[in-house]
Amino acid sequence: MDVQKYRRRLLELDTQLSGRIARERGAAREQALSGTPGDIGDASVADESGSESFTEAEADATVLQQVKDALGRIDAGTFGQCVVDG
């Protein structure tokens, strides 16, 4: 198995996901701090937009952790082995 090919791909994913998470969390924070909306409808839309950004960031964070775990298994020499029973 060409482990280095997988390492390169995982490192690319790490970079992509890290950047996307930072942007999503920044957008959610910006939305939350953008001031008082004009009416209750605006407030609802702003709240939903911020919530969606945080949800996307959390989903990406889960995948990012899986990527980091896989890179750790490559470093440990156990990549490709079942994590449950080896």
PDB file of C-alpha atoms in Angstrom:
ATOM      1  CA  MET A   1       0.000   0.000   0.000  1.00  0.00           C
ATOM      2  CA  ASP A   2       1.294   3.458  -0.932  1.00  0.00           C
ATOM      3  CA  VAL A   3       0.929   5.078   2.503  1.00  0.00           C
ATOM      4  CA  GLN A   4       2.631   8.285   1.365  1.00  0.00           C
ATOM      5  CA  LYS A   5      -0.125   8.823  -1.214  1.00  0.00           C
ATOM      6  CA  TYR A   6      -2.685   8.643   1.595  1.00  0.00           C
ATOM      7  CA  ARG A   7      -0.575  10.897   3.811  1.00  0.00           C
ATOM      8  CA  ARG A   8      -0.452  13.577   1.092  1.00  0.00           C
ATOM      9  CA  ARG A   9      -4.204  13.378   0.530  1.00  0.00           C
ATOM     10  CA  LEU A  10      -4.924  13.518   4.267  1.00  0.00           C
ATOM     11  CA  LEU A  11      -2.650  16.531   4.689  1.00  0.00           C
ATOM     12  CA  GLU A  12      -4.503  18.288   1.847  1.00  0.00           C
ATOM     13  CA  LEU A  13      -7.817  17.538   3.551  1.00  0.00           C
ATOM     14  CA  ASP A  14      -6.427  18.791   6.863  1.00  0.00           C
ATOM     15  CA  THR A  15      -5.516  22.120   5.275  1.00  0.00           C
ATOM     16  CA  GLN A  16      -8.837  22.463   3.440  1.00  0.00           C
ATOM     17  CA  LEU A  17     -10.954  21.582   6.472  1.00  0.00           C
ATOM     18  CA  SER A  18      -8.986  23.801   8.846  1.00  0.00           C
ATOM     19  CA  GLY A  19      -9.467  26.788   6.557  1.00  0.00           C
ATOM     20  CA  ARG A  20     -13.137  26.069   6.012  1.00  0.00           C
ATOM     21  CA  ILE A  21     -13.770  25.662   9.757  1.00  0.00           C
ATOM     22  CA  ALA A  22     -12.092  28.995  10.471  1.00  0.00           C
ATOM     23  CA  ARG A  23     -14.212  30.716   7.812  1.00  0.00           C
ATOM     24  CA  GLU A  24     -17.455  29.090   9.001  1.00  0.00           C
ATOM     25  CA  ARG A  25     -16.846  29.930  12.648  1.00  0.00           C
ATOM     26  CA  GLY A  26     -15.806  33.463  11.720  1.00  0.00           C
ATOM     27  CA  ALA A  27     -18.986  33.925   9.676  1.00  0.00           C
ATOM     28  CA  ALA A  28     -21.107  32.648  12.545  1.00  0.00           C
ATOM     29  CA  ARG A  29     -19.400  34.963  15.044  1.00  0.00           C
ATOM     30  CA  GLU A  30     -19.700  37.904  12.680  1.00  0.00           C
ATOM     31  CA  GLN A  31     -23.388  37.151  12.221  1.00  0.00           C
ATOM     32  CA  ALA A  32     -23.885  36.970  15.994  1.00  0.00           C
ATOM     33  CA  LEU A  33     -22.036  40.246  16.609  1.00  0.00           C
ATOM     34  CA  SER A  34     -23.440  42.161  13.652  1.00  0.00           C
ATOM     35  CA  GLY A  35     -25.766  44.220  15.803  1.00  0.00           C
ATOM     36  CA  THR A  36     -29.461  44.327  16.435  1.00  0.00           C
ATOM     37  CA  PRO A  37     -31.579  43.266  13.461  1.00  0.00           C
ATOM     38  CA  GLY A  38     -34.418  45.513  12.305  1.00  0.00           C
ATOM     39  CA  ASP A  39     -37.316  43.288  13.374  1.00  0.00           C
ATOM     40  CA  ILE A  40     -38.109  39.829  14.693  1.00  0.00           C
ATOM     41  CA  GLY A  41     -38.019  38.345  11.188  1.00  0.00           C
ATOM     42  CA  ASP A  42     -34.516  39.705  10.615  1.00  0.00           C
ATOM     43  CA  ALA A  43     -33.475  38.363  14.011  1.00  0.00           C
ATOM     44  CA  SER A  44     -34.800  34.916  13.113  1.00  0.00           C
ATOM     45  CA  VAL A  45     -32.937  34.840   9.795  1.00  0.00           C
ATOM     46  CA  ALA A  46     -29.712  36.041  11.441  1.00  0.00           C
ATOM     47  CA  ASP A  47     -30.013  33.410  14.166  1.00  0.00           C
ATOM     48  CA  GLU A  48     -30.642  30.628  11.656  1.00  0.00           C
ATOM     49  CA  SER A  49     -27.697  31.699   9.487  1.00  0.00           C
ATOM     50  CA  GLY A  50     -25.364  31.706  12.464  1.00  0.00           C
ATOM     51  CA  SER A  51     -26.646  28.334  13.613  1.00  0.00           C
ATOM     52  CA  GLU A  52     -26.080  26.820  10.157  1.00  0.00           C
ATOM     53  CA  SER A  53     -22.507  28.114  10.083  1.00  0.00           C
ATOM     54  CA  PHE A  54     -21.739  26.598  13.477  1.00  0.00           C
ATOM     55  CA  THR A  55     -23.375  23.285  12.458  1.00  0.00           C
ATOM     56  CA  GLU A  56     -21.263  23.127   9.292  1.00  0.00           C
ATOM     57  CA  ALA A  57     -18.131  23.960  11.270  1.00  0.00           C
ATOM     58  CA  GLU A  58     -18.863  21.207  13.792  1.00  0.00           C
ATOM     59  CA  ALA A  59     -19.439  18.633  11.028  1.00  0.00           C
ATOM     60  CA  ASP A  60     -16.150  19.653   9.411  1.00  0.00           C
ATOM     61  CA  ALA A  61     -14.431  19.477  12.816  1.00  0.00           C
ATOM     62  CA  THR A  62     -15.577  15.858  13.175  1.00  0.00           C
ATOM     63  CA  VAL A  63     -14.114  14.955   9.777  1.00  0.00           C
ATOM     64  CA  LEU A  64     -10.941  16.893  10.606  1.00  0.00           C
ATOM     65  CA  GLN A  65     -10.497  14.826  13.782  1.00  0.00           C
ATOM     66  CA  GLN A  66     -10.860  11.642  11.729  1.00  0.00           C
ATOM     67  CA  VAL A  67      -8.202  12.932   9.321  1.00  0.00           C
ATOM     68  CA  LYS A  68      -5.856  13.691  12.227  1.00  0.00           C
ATOM     69  CA  ASP A  69      -6.502  10.234  13.679  1.00  0.00           C
ATOM     70  CA  ALA A  70      -5.632   8.629  10.338  1.00  0.00           C
ATOM     71  CA  LEU A  71      -2.420  10.667  10.125  1.00  0.00           C
ATOM     72  CA  GLY A  72      -1.577   9.493  13.639  1.00  0.00           C
ATOM     73  CA  ARG A  73      -2.072   5.880  12.559  1.00  0.00           C
ATOM     74  CA  ILE A  74       0.243   6.471   9.592  1.00  0.00           C
ATOM     75  CA  ASP A  75       2.895   7.811  11.981  1.00  0.00           C
ATOM     76  CA  ALA A  76       2.380   4.839  14.302  1.00  0.00           C
ATOM     77  CA  GLY A  77       2.629   2.371  11.421  1.00  0.00           C
ATOM     78  CA  THR A  78      -0.890   1.024  11.980  1.00  0.00           C
ATOM     79  CA  PHE A  79      -2.656   2.721   9.068  1.00  0.00           C
ATOM     80  CA  GLY A  80      -4.739   0.185   7.142  1.00  0.00           C
ATOM     81  CA  GLN A  81      -5.267  -2.052  10.153  1.00  0.00           C
ATOM     82  CA  CYS A  82      -8.655  -2.431  11.815  1.00  0.00           C
ATOM     83  CA  VAL A  83      -8.827  -0.053  14.794  1.00  0.00           C
ATOM     84  CA  VAL A  84     -11.077  -2.474  16.689  1.00  0.00           C
ATOM     85  CA  ASP A  85      -9.141  -5.724  16.571  1.00  0.00           C
ATOM     86  CA  GLY A  86      -5.986  -4.939  14.595  1.00  0.00           C
TER      87      GLY A  86
END
